[in-house]
Amino acid sequence: AQKVTQAQTEISVVEKEDVTLDCVYETRDTTYYLFWYKQPPSGELVFLIRRNSFDEQNEISGRYSWNFQKSTSSFNFTITASQVVDSAVYFCALSVHSGNTPLVFGKGTRLSVIA
Amino acid sequence: DTGVSQNPRHKITKRGQNVTFRCDPISEHNRLYWYRQTLGQGPEFLTYFQNEAQLEKSRLLSDRFSAERPKGSFSTLEIQRTEQGDSAMYLCASSLKYLGLAGGSNEQFFGPGTRLTVL
């Protein structure tokens, strides 16, 4: 069975601070995909990034960066110079095999960025 | 708008009534998923389709729940004899079938959800 753990329930930061959201996953499959989604107050889940199990290259996209480490089964997400608009619930999710299988989500981390 | 749409956005019903939700996926997407999200939790998988074939149902999907995707386009989720524990946000997502090196992508795109309140 697959499992995703987001140990941080809520994080509050002051605008312009950097913040890292932690994600730890469990799976016995050797081929899998990891995702991050953002759920703003409006409620709609927004896709942010996808990584497959064979690609441990970290990625930076603007103020967002991701750190994937198979050795520790972690897929952490960092927002640099946070902004109020980053306030949302962030979900880490796992899909095995081709990645077209149903997503297993963590419980989410609620990020509040205070001006 | 070419995103995933869901109707209705909100539904209030009395315990014991039947309700039906509709999901219209992104037009070229052949996979469609249903999830349920309760307050403070991540979405939980209910069932999914490839075209009109229902590929998997979660243990969460009791006999009171049924889903269809008759022509491989839109899908409906029906809950019979609703219970207060059914109150949740019901999310629909769609994706392309990932072809690996042959192309495609596997991220799921979500609709705005239908919030169900059972009184």
PDB file of N, CA, C and O in Angstrom, chain B residues 85-112:
ATOM      1  N   GLY B  85     -22.794  11.274   7.182  1.00  0.00           N
ATOM      2  CA  GLY B  85     -21.375  11.005   6.947  1.00  0.00           C
ATOM      3  C   GLY B  85     -20.949  11.176   5.498  1.00  0.00           C
ATOM      4  O   GLY B  85     -19.757  11.177   5.202  1.00  0.00           O
ATOM      5  N   ASP B  86     -21.913  11.330   4.597  1.00  0.00           N
ATOM      6  CA  ASP B  86     -21.586  11.563   3.190  1.00  0.00           C
ATOM      7  C   ASP B  86     -21.246  13.023   2.926  1.00  0.00           C
ATOM      8  O   ASP B  86     -20.783  13.370   1.830  1.00  0.00           O
ATOM      9  N   SER B  87     -21.490  13.891   3.886  1.00  0.00           N
ATOM     10  CA  SER B  87     -21.190  15.305   3.710  1.00  0.00           C
ATOM     11  C   SER B  87     -19.701  15.487   3.463  1.00  0.00           C
ATOM     12  O   SER B  87     -18.871  15.047   4.269  1.00  0.00           O
ATOM     13  N   ALA B  88     -19.371  16.109   2.347  1.00  0.00           N
ATOM     14  CA  ALA B  88     -17.975  16.254   1.931  1.00  0.00           C
ATOM     15  C   ALA B  88     -17.934  17.055   0.642  1.00  0.00           C
ATOM     16  O   ALA B  88     -18.968  17.383   0.066  1.00  0.00           O
ATOM     17  N   MET B  89     -16.723  17.323   0.185  1.00  0.00           N
ATOM     18  CA  MET B  89     -16.505  17.882  -1.148  1.00  0.00           C
ATOM     19  C   MET B  89     -16.188  16.721  -2.071  1.00  0.00           C
ATOM     20  O   MET B  89     -15.289  15.926  -1.780  1.00  0.00           O
ATOM     21  N   TYR B  90     -16.914  16.627  -3.169  1.00  0.00           N
ATOM     22  CA  TYR B  90     -16.675  15.571  -4.152  1.00  0.00           C
ATOM     23  C   TYR B  90     -15.946  16.187  -5.346  1.00  0.00           C
ATOM     24  O   TYR B  90     -16.452  17.091  -5.999  1.00  0.00           O
ATOM     25  N   LEU B  91     -14.749  15.681  -5.578  1.00  0.00           N
ATOM     26  CA  LEU B  91     -13.867  16.241  -6.595  1.00  0.00           C
ATOM     27  C   LEU B  91     -13.759  15.302  -7.781  1.00  0.00           C
ATOM     28  O   LEU B  91     -13.679  14.083  -7.623  1.00  0.00           O
ATOM     29  N   CYS B  92     -13.733  15.894  -8.948  1.00  0.00           N
ATOM     30  CA  CYS B  92     -13.525  15.139 -10.175  1.00  0.00           C
ATOM     31  C   CYS B  92     -12.218  15.614 -10.801  1.00  0.00           C
ATOM     32  O   CYS B  92     -11.874  16.804 -10.723  1.00  0.00           O
ATOM     33  N   ALA B  93     -11.487  14.712 -11.389  1.00  0.00           N
ATOM     34  CA  ALA B  93     -10.244  15.059 -12.072  1.00  0.00           C
ATOM     35  C   ALA B  93     -10.163  14.277 -13.367  1.00  0.00           C
ATOM     36  O   ALA B  93     -10.782  13.215 -13.514  1.00  0.00           O
ATOM     37  N   SER B  94      -9.393  14.797 -14.307  1.00  0.00           N
ATOM     38  CA  SER B  94      -9.194  14.058 -15.550  1.00  0.00           C
ATOM     39  C   SER B  94      -7.737  14.135 -15.965  1.00  0.00           C
ATOM     40  O   SER B  94      -6.996  15.031 -15.541  1.00  0.00           O
ATOM     41  N   SER B  95      -7.332  13.174 -16.773  1.00  0.00           N
ATOM     42  CA  SER B  95      -5.958  13.144 -17.268  1.00  0.00           C
ATOM     43  C   SER B  95      -5.920  12.377 -18.575  1.00  0.00           C
ATOM     44  O   SER B  95      -6.851  11.644 -18.929  1.00  0.00           O
ATOM     45  N   LEU B  96      -4.798  12.536 -19.257  1.00  0.00           N
ATOM     46  CA  LEU B  96      -4.533  11.710 -20.424  1.00  0.00           C
ATOM     47  C   LEU B  96      -3.932  10.408 -19.948  1.00  0.00           C
ATOM     48  O   LEU B  96      -3.310  10.352 -18.886  1.00  0.00           O
ATOM     49  N   LYS B  97      -4.070   9.367 -20.743  1.00  0.00           N
ATOM     50  CA  LYS B  97      -3.361   8.123 -20.445  1.00  0.00           C
ATOM     51  C   LYS B  97      -1.902   8.355 -20.799  1.00  0.00           C
ATOM     52  O   LYS B  97      -1.573   8.722 -21.914  1.00  0.00           O
ATOM     53  N   TYR B  98      -1.052   8.165 -19.807  1.00  0.00           N
ATOM     54  CA  TYR B  98       0.366   8.455 -19.988  1.00  0.00           C
ATOM     55  C   TYR B  98       1.004   7.388 -20.854  1.00  0.00           C
ATOM     56  O   TYR B  98       0.852   6.199 -20.598  1.00  0.00           O
ATOM     57  N   LEU B  99       1.727   7.806 -21.867  1.00  0.00           N
ATOM     58  CA  LEU B  99       2.320   6.870 -22.800  1.00  0.00           C
ATOM     59  C   LEU B  99       3.819   6.724 -22.595  1.00  0.00           C
ATOM     60  O   LEU B  99       4.517   6.188 -23.446  1.00  0.00           O
ATOM     61  N   GLY B 100       4.317   7.211 -21.476  1.00  0.00           N
ATOM     62  CA  GLY B 100       5.741   7.090 -21.189  1.00  0.00           C
ATOM     63  C   GLY B 100       6.551   7.855 -22.206  1.00  0.00           C
ATOM     64  O   GLY B 100       6.260   9.014 -22.515  1.00  0.00           O
ATOM     65  N   LEU B 101       7.555   7.189 -22.777  1.00  0.00           N
ATOM     66  CA  LEU B 101       8.421   7.860 -23.721  1.00  0.00           C
ATOM     67  C   LEU B 101       7.670   8.260 -24.984  1.00  0.00           C
ATOM     68  O   LEU B 101       8.123   9.114 -25.740  1.00  0.00           O
ATOM     69  N   ALA B 102       6.531   7.613 -25.225  1.00  0.00           N
ATOM     70  CA  ALA B 102       5.750   7.940 -26.423  1.00  0.00           C
ATOM     71  C   ALA B 102       5.033   9.260 -26.263  1.00  0.00           C
ATOM     72  O   ALA B 102       4.456   9.784 -27.215  1.00  0.00           O
ATOM     73  N   GLY B 103       5.039   9.783 -25.039  1.00  0.00           N
ATOM     74  CA  GLY B 103       4.467  11.111 -24.863  1.00  0.00           C
ATOM     75  C   GLY B 103       3.286  11.145 -23.928  1.00  0.00           C
ATOM     76  O   GLY B 103       2.960  10.176 -23.261  1.00  0.00           O
ATOM     77  N   GLY B 104       2.653  12.264 -23.884  1.00  0.00           N
ATOM     78  CA  GLY B 104       1.522  12.462 -22.982  1.00  0.00           C
ATOM     79  C   GLY B 104       1.995  12.902 -21.624  1.00  0.00           C
ATOM     80  O   GLY B 104       3.193  12.996 -21.359  1.00  0.00           O
ATOM     81  N   SER B 105       1.075  13.175 -20.765  1.00  0.00           N
ATOM     82  CA  SER B 105       1.409  13.582 -19.410  1.00  0.00           C
ATOM     83  C   SER B 105       0.404  12.948 -18.476  1.00  0.00           C
ATOM     84  O   SER B 105      -0.670  12.529 -18.904  1.00  0.00           O
ATOM     85  N   ASN B 106       0.757  12.829 -17.241  1.00  0.00           N
ATOM     86  CA  ASN B 106      -0.117  12.088 -16.338  1.00  0.00           C
ATOM     87  C   ASN B 106      -0.655  12.908 -15.186  1.00  0.00           C
ATOM     88  O   ASN B 106      -1.299  12.365 -14.309  1.00  0.00           O
ATOM     89  N   GLU B 107      -0.385  14.210 -15.195  1.00  0.00           N
ATOM     90  CA  GLU B 107      -0.937  14.970 -14.089  1.00  0.00           C
ATOM     91  C   GLU B 107      -2.445  15.052 -14.222  1.00  0.00           C
ATOM     92  O   GLU B 107      -2.987  15.139 -15.320  1.00  0.00           O
ATOM     93  N   GLN B 108      -3.106  15.016 -13.083  1.00  0.00           N
ATOM     94  CA  GLN B 108      -4.565  15.089 -13.050  1.00  0.00           C
ATOM     95  C   GLN B 108      -4.972  16.536 -12.822  1.00  0.00           C
ATOM     96  O   GLN B 108      -4.411  17.231 -11.979  1.00  0.00           O
ATOM     97  N   PHE B 109      -5.956  16.965 -13.588  1.00  0.00           N
ATOM     98  CA  PHE B 109      -6.491  18.306 -13.470  1.00  0.00           C
ATOM     99  C   PHE B 109      -7.850  18.218 -12.798  1.00  0.00           C
ATOM    100  O   PHE B 109      -8.713  17.451 -13.232  1.00  0.00           O
ATOM    101  N   PHE B 110      -8.009  19.017 -11.774  1.00  0.00           N
ATOM    102  CA  PHE B 110      -9.199  18.928 -10.935  1.00  0.00           C
ATOM    103  C   PHE B 110     -10.239  19.984 -11.260  1.00  0.00           C
ATOM    104  O   PHE B 110      -9.909  21.109 -11.650  1.00  0.00           O
ATOM    105  N   GLY B 111     -11.493  19.604 -11.064  1.00  0.00           N
ATOM    106  CA  GLY B 111     -12.590  20.547 -11.145  1.00  0.00           C
ATOM    107  C   GLY B 111     -12.771  21.265  -9.826  1.00  0.00           C
ATOM    108  O   GLY B 111     -12.067  20.986  -8.849  1.00  0.00           O
ATOM    109  N   PRO B 112     -13.737  22.183  -9.767  1.00  0.00           N
ATOM    110  CA  PRO B 112     -13.953  22.982  -8.555  1.00  0.00           C
ATOM    111  C   PRO B 112     -14.643  22.222  -7.434  1.00  0.00           C
ATOM    112  O   PRO B 112     -14.679  22.681  -6.302  1.00  0.00           O
TER     113      PRO B 112
END
